[in-house]
XYZ file of C-alpha atoms in Angstrom:
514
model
C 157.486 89.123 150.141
C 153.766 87.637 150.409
C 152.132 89.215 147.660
C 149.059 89.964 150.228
C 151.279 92.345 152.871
C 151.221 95.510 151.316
C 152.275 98.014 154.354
C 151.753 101.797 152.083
C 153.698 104.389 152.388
C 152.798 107.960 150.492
C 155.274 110.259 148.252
C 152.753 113.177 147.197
C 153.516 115.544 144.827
C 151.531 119.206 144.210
C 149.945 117.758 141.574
C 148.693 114.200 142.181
C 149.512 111.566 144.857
C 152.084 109.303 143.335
C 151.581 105.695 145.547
C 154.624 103.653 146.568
C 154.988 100.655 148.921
C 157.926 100.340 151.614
C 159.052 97.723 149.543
C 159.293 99.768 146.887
C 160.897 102.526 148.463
C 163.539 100.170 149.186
C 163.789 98.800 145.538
C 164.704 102.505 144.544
C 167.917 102.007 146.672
C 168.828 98.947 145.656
C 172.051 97.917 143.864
C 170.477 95.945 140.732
C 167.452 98.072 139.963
C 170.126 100.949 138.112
C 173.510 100.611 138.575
C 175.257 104.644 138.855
C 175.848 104.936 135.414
C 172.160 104.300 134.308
C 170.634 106.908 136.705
C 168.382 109.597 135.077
C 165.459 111.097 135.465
C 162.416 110.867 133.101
C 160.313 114.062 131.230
C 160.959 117.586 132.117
C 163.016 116.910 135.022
C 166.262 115.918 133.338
C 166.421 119.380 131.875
C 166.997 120.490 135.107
C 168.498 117.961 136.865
C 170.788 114.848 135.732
C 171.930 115.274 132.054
C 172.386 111.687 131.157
C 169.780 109.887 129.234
C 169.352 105.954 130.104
C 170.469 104.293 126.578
C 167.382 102.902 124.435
C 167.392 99.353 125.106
C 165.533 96.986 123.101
C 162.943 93.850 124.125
C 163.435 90.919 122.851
C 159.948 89.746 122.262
C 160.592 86.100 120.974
C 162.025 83.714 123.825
C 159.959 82.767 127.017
C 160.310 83.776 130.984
C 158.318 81.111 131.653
C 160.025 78.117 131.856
C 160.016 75.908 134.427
C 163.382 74.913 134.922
C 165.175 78.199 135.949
C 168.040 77.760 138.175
C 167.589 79.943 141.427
C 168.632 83.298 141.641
C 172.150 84.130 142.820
C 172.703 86.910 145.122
C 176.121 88.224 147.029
C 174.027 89.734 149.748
C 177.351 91.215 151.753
C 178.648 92.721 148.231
C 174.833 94.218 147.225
C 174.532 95.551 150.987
C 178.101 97.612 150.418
C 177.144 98.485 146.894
C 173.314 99.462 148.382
C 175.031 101.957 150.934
C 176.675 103.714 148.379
C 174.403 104.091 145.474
C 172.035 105.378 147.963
C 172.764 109.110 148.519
C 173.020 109.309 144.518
C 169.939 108.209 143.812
C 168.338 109.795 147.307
C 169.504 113.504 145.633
C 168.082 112.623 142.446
C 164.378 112.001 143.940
C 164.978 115.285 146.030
C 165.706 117.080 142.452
C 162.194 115.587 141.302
C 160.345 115.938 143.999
C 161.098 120.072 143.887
C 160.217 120.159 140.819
C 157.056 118.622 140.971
C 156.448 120.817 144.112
C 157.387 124.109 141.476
C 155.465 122.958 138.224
C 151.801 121.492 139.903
C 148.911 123.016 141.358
C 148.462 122.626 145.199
C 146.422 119.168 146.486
C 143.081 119.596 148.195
C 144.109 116.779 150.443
C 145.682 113.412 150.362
C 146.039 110.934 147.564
C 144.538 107.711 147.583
C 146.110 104.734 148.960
C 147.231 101.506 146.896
C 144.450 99.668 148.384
C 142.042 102.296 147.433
C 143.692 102.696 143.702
C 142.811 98.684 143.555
C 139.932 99.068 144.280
C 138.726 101.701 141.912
C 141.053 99.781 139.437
C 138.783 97.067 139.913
C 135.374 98.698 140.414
C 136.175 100.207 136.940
C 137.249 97.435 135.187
C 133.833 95.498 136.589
C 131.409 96.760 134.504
C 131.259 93.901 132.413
C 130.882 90.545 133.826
C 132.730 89.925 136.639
C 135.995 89.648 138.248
C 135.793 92.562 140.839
C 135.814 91.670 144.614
C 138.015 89.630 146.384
C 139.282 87.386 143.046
C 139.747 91.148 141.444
C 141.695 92.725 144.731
C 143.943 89.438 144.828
C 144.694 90.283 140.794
C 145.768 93.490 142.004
C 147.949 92.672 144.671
C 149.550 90.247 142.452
C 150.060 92.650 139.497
C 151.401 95.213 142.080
C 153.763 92.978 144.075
C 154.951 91.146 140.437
C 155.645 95.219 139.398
C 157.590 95.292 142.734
C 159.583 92.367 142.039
C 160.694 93.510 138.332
C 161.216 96.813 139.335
C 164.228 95.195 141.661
C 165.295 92.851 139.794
C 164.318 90.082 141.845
C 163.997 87.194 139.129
C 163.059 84.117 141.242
C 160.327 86.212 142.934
C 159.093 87.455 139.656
C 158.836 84.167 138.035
C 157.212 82.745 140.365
C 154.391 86.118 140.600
C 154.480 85.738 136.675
C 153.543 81.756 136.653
C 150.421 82.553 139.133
C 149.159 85.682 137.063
C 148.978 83.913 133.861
C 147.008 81.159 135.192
C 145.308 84.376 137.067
C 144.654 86.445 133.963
C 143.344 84.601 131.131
C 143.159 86.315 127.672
C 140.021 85.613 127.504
C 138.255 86.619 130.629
C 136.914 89.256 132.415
C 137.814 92.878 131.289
C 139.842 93.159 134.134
C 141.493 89.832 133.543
C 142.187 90.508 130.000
C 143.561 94.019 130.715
C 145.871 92.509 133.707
C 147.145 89.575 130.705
C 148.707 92.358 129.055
C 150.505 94.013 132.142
C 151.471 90.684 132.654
C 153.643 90.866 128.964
C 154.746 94.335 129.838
C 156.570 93.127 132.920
C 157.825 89.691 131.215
C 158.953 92.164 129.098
C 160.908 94.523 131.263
C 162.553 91.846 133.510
C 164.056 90.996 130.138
C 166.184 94.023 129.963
C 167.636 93.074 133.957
C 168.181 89.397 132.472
C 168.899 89.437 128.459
C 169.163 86.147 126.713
C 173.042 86.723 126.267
C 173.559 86.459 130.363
C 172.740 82.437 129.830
C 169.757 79.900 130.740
C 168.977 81.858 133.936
C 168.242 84.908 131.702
C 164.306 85.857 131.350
C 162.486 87.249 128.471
C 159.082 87.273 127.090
C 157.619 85.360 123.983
C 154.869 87.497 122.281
C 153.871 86.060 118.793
C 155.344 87.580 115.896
C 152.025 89.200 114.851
C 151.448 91.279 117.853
C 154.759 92.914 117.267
C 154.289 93.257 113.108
C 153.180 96.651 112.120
C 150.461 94.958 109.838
C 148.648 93.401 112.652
C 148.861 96.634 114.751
C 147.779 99.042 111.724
C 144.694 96.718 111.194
C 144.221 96.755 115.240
C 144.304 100.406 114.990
C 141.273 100.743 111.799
C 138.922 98.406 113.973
C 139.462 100.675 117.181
C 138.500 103.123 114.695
C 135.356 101.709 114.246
C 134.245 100.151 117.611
C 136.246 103.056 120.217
C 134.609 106.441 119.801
C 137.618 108.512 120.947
C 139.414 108.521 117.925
C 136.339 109.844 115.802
C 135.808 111.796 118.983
C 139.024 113.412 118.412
C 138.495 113.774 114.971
C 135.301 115.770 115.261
C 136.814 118.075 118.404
C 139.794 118.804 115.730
C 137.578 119.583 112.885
C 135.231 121.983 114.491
C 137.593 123.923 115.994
C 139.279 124.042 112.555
C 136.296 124.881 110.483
C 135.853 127.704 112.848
C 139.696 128.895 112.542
C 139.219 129.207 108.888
C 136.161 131.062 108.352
C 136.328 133.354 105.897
C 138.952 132.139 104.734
C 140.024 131.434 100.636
C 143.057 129.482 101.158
C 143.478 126.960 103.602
C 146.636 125.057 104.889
C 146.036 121.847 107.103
C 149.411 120.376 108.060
C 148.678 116.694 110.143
C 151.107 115.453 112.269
C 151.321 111.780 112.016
C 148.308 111.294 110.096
C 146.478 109.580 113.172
C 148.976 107.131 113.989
C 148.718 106.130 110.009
C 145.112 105.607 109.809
C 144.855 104.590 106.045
C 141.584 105.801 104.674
C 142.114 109.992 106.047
C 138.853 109.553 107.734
C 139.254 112.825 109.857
C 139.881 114.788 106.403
C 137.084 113.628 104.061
C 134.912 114.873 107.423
C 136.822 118.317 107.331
C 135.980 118.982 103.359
C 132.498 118.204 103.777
C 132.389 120.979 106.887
C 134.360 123.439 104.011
C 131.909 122.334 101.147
C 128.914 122.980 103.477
C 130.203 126.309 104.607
C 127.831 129.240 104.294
C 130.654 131.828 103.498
C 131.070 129.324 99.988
C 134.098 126.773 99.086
C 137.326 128.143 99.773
C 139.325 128.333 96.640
C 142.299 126.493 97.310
C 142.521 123.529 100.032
C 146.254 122.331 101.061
C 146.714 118.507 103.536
C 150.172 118.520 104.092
C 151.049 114.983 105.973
C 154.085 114.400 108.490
C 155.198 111.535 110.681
C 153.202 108.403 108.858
C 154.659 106.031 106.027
C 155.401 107.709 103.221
C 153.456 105.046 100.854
C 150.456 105.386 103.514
C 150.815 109.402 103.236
C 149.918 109.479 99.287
C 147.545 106.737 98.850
C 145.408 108.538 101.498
C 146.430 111.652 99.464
C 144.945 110.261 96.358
C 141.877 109.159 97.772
C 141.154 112.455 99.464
C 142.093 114.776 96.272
C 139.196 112.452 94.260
C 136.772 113.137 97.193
C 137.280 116.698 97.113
C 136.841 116.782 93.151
C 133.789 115.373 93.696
C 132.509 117.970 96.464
C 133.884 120.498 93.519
C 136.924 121.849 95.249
C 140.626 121.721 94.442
C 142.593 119.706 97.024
C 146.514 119.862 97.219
C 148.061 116.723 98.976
C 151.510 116.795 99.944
C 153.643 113.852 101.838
C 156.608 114.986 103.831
C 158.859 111.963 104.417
C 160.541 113.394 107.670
C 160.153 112.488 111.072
C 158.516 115.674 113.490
C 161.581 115.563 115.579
C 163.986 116.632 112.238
C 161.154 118.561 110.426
C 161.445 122.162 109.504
C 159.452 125.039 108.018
C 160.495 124.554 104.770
C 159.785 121.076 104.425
C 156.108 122.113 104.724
C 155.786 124.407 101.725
C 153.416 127.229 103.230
C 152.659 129.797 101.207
C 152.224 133.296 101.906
C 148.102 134.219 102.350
C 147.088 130.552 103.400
C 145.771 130.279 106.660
C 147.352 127.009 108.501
C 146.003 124.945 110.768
C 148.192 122.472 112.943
C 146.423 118.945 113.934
C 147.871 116.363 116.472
C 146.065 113.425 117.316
C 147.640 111.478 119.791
C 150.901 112.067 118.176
C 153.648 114.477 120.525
C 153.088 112.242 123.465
C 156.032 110.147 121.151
C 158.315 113.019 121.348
C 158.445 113.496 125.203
C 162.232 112.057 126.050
C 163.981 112.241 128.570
C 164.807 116.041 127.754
C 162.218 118.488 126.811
C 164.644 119.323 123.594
C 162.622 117.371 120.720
C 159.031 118.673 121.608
C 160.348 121.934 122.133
C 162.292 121.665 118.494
C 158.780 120.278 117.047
C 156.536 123.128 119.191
C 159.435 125.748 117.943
C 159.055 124.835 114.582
C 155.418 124.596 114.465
C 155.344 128.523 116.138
C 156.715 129.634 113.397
C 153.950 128.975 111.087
C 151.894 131.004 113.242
C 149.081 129.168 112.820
C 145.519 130.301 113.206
C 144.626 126.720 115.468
C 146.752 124.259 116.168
C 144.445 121.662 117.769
C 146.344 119.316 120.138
C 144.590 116.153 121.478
C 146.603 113.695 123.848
C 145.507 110.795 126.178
C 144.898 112.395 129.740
C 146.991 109.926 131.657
C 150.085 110.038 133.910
C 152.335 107.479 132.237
C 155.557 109.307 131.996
C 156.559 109.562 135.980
C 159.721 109.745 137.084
C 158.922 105.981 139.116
C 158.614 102.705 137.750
C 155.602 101.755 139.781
C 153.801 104.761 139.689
C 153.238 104.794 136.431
C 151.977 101.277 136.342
C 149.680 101.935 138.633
C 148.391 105.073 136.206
C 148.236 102.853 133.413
C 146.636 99.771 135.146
C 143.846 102.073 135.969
C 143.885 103.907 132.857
C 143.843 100.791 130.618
C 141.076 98.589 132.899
C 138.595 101.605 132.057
C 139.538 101.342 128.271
C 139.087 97.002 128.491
C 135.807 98.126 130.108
C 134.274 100.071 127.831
C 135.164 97.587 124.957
C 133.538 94.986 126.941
C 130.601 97.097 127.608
C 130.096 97.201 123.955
C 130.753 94.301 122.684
C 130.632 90.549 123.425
C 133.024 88.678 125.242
C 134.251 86.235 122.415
C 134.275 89.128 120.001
C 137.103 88.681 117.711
C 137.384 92.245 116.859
C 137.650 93.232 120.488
C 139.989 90.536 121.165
C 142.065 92.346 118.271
C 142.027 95.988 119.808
C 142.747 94.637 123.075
C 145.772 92.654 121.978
C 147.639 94.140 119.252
C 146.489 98.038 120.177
C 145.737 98.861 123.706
C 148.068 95.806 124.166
C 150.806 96.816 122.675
C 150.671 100.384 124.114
C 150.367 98.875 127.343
C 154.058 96.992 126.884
C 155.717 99.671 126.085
C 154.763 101.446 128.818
C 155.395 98.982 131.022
C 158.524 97.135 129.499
C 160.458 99.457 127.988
C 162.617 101.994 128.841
C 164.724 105.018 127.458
C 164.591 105.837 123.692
C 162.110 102.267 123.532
C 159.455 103.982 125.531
C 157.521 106.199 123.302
C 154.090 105.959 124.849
C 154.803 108.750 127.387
C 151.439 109.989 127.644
C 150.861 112.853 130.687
C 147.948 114.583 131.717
C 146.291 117.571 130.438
C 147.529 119.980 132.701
C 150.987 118.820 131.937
C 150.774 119.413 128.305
C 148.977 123.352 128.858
C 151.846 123.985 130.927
C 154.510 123.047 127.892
C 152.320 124.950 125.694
C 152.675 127.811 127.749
C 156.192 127.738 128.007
C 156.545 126.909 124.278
C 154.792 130.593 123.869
C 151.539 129.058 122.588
C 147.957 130.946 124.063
C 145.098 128.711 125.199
C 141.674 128.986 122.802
C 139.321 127.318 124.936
C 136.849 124.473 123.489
C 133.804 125.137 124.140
C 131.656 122.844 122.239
C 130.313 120.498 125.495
C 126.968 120.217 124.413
C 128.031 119.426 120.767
C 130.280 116.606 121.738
C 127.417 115.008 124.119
C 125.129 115.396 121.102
C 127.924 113.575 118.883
C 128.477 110.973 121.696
C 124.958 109.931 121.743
C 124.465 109.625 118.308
C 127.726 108.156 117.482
C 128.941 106.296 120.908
C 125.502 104.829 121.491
C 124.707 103.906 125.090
C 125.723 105.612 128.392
C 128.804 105.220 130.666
C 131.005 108.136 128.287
C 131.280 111.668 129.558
C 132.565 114.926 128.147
C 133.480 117.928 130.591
C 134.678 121.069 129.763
C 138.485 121.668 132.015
C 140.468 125.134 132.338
C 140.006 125.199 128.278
C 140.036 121.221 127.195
C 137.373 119.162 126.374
C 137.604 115.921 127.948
C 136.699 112.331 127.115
C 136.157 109.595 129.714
C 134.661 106.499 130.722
C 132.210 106.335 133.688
C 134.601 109.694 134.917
C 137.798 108.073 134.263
C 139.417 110.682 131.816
C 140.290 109.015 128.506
C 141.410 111.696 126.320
C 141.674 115.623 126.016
C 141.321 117.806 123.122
C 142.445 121.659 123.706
C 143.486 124.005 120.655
C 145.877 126.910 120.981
C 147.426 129.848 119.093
C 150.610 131.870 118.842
């Protein structure tokens, strides 16, 4: 297939347009993209539909796809043509199941989604803020990206190689925004033709070589302090959660804070030492007892942070209480969190249960079940707002691509393009989020971020009551002192406050209740 003839074709859903080509249609029913005993459905559907769960699967990270001296793909086109006609009403029924669902669970469309050529092209428009690389050289990316997705998606190796050879000549590390973003969609589907062609099938087998650093937790955790520093959404986040917390325990003596994940294991409890200064400051007068109870991080993380935060609050004259809870959220119960009768607990989750979506609804709802029972007086929730846990392979690349090129822009916005530090975020964080989105699959994929009106629909379910955010003016103040510069925006939606780049929705912060 020319990776210029893209002939659209539309599947829409109630609650967004989800953009497939024929060719991809087509894909869906072939033979090698799941064989019958891999077929399953991703997020909520499963629950209602198939009950088998692909098995977690692996990358390997540390041998190369592109090497010149592949032998061409083999192909028994009368046996895949037999084996095509059969798989075909299996895996027909089990896009009927989603689709119905999709039609139950979202909100009706005002009108038609966009095409693929129009994605592109806001893909591109919003990844061309800083420097070029939009256009015709930027569409051409695009179509590449999108037909190399096609490619993986079936399993077509020679095709893919060859798409894979042209892109990373096409999309430099070090180039535009949109060029650098695109580099690391070009890993993520290295990476995912790997699990079609493992290392153990022999030399025509493909996988992708990332350097050992990108996939050490070291590199990522330092990644993850300097998009501390130079991304605004995490301290964004941070100040949404405290606020609303601050507010949830006014007037109160003894306070409870139990953080899920600790912000991915951000070692220096930034979002805390912000929280005691809000409680030291408060006009009511320093509550009398103040409880951080951490879950989710690593345990040695967990206490140093712990440590550091119990000598800051000495120093603001307050007793602090830090406790480390070496469980993971999907096994964690009550007890493990020590709450005592009178405290008033507050839940925080920054950009944490997105990793407990599967491919049943039964963790989260173990974690949200287990968290209701500490009735908690806010239990702030913040979550990316993007659609990266569809049921389709090349739907969700398409969310991300578009999600991730406004992220590279904003970086590049802010700072120069041989920045070091930006190079860092871009690689080992945003990067590395963007692989496993894109090349992995089953228990492997953990960044299964959805959008906002997803996640108020679990809470709801889950028996949790919306208390809206409304704090717009606040955050813009925050933004502008903090952010520096223009092209963020905040908006206030059905209860959430919302993050985003140049409208491009970024992140959403919404706190709830029992």
């Amino acid at each position: 297939m020319s990776p210029n003839n893209f002939t659209t074709s539309f599947c829409l859903t109630q609650q967004n347009a989800l953009i497939y080509t024929e060719q991809e249609l087509d894909n869906y029913l072939h033979p090698y993209y799941y064989g019958i005993e891999d077929v399953a459905l991703d997020g909520d559907e499963l629950e209602h539909g198939s009950s088998r769960a692909p098995k977690a699967t692996k990358v390997d990270y540390f041998s190369s796809p592109y090497q010149s001296s592949w032998p061409p793909a083999e192909v028994d086109v009368e046996s895949s043509r037999v084996r095509k006609k059969q798989f075909r009403d299996v895996l027909e029924s089990c896009k009927q199941k989603v689709e119905a669902l999709e039609a139950l669970e979202s909100p009706p469309a005002s009108g038609s989604g966009p095409s693929q050529l129009e994605l592109g092209e806001a893909v591109v428009a919003v990844g061309d803020g800083g420097g070029g690389g939009g256009g015709a050289d930027g569409m051409r990316l695009v179509q590449l990206l999108v037909a190399c997705a096609e490619a993986v998606a079936c399993r077509d190796r020679a095709q893919a190689a060859a798409l894979l050879r042209e892109l990373q000549v096409g999309a430099p590390v070090h180039g535009t925004a949109f060029q650098r973003v695109a580099s690391c969609f070009v890993q993520g589907l290295a990476d995912r033709l790997a699990l079609a062609h493992p290392p153990s099938l022999g030399p025509a087998s493909m996988a992708f070589s990332v350097p050992r650093s990108s996939c050490h937790d070291g590199a990522r955790g330092e990644a993850l302090a300097v998009a501390y520093e130079l991304c605004p959404y995490l301290r964004f986040a941070h100040f949404v959660a405290n606020v609303s917390i601050l507010e949830a325990f006014e007037g109160e003596n003894n306070v409870h804070v139990v953080d899920l994940g600790m912000t991915l294991g951000l070692d220096r409890g930034h979002q805390w030492r912000g929280l005691l200064d809000g409680l030291a400051a408060r006009p009511g007068g320093k509550p009398a007892s103040v409880r951080v109870t951490g879950v989710g991080a690593r345990l040695d993380t967990m206490r140093a942070v712990g440590r550091d935060l119990e000598a800051y609050a000495e120093e603001l004259g307050m007793r602090l209480e830090f406790r480390a809870v070496d469980r993971t959220l999907e096994s964690l119960h009550v007890d493990d969190l020590g709450v005592e009768a009178g405290e008033a607990v507050a839940i925080n989750s920054v950009l944490e249960l997105h990793c407990v979506v599967k491919e049943s609804r039964g963790a989260l709802n173990s974690v949200l079940q287990t968290i209701r029972k500490l009735s908690p007086k806010a239990f702030v929730l913040v979550e990316q707002d993007a659609g990266h846990n569809g049921p389709f392979f090349l739907g969700r690349f398409m969310e991300a691509l578009h999600y991730y090129a406004a992220l590279f822009d904003a970086l590049d916005a802010a700072l120069p393009l041989y920045d070091a530090r930006r190079a860092r975020v871009e690689q080992f964080h945003f990067g590395a989020e963007i692989r496993n989105v894109v090349g992995c699959e089953g228990a492997a994929r953990v960044e299964r971020h959805e959008r906002a009106d997803q996640w108020r629909r679990r809470m709801s379910r889950a028996g949790f009551q919306s208390m809206p955010i409304k704090m717009a003016t606040k955050a813009r103040e925050w933004l502008e002192e903090n952010a520096g510069g223009s092209g963020y925006t905040v908006a206030e939606e059905k209860g959430c406050l919302v993050l985003g780049w140049k409208g491009k929705p970024v992140i959403a912060a919404s706190c709830w209740k029992c």
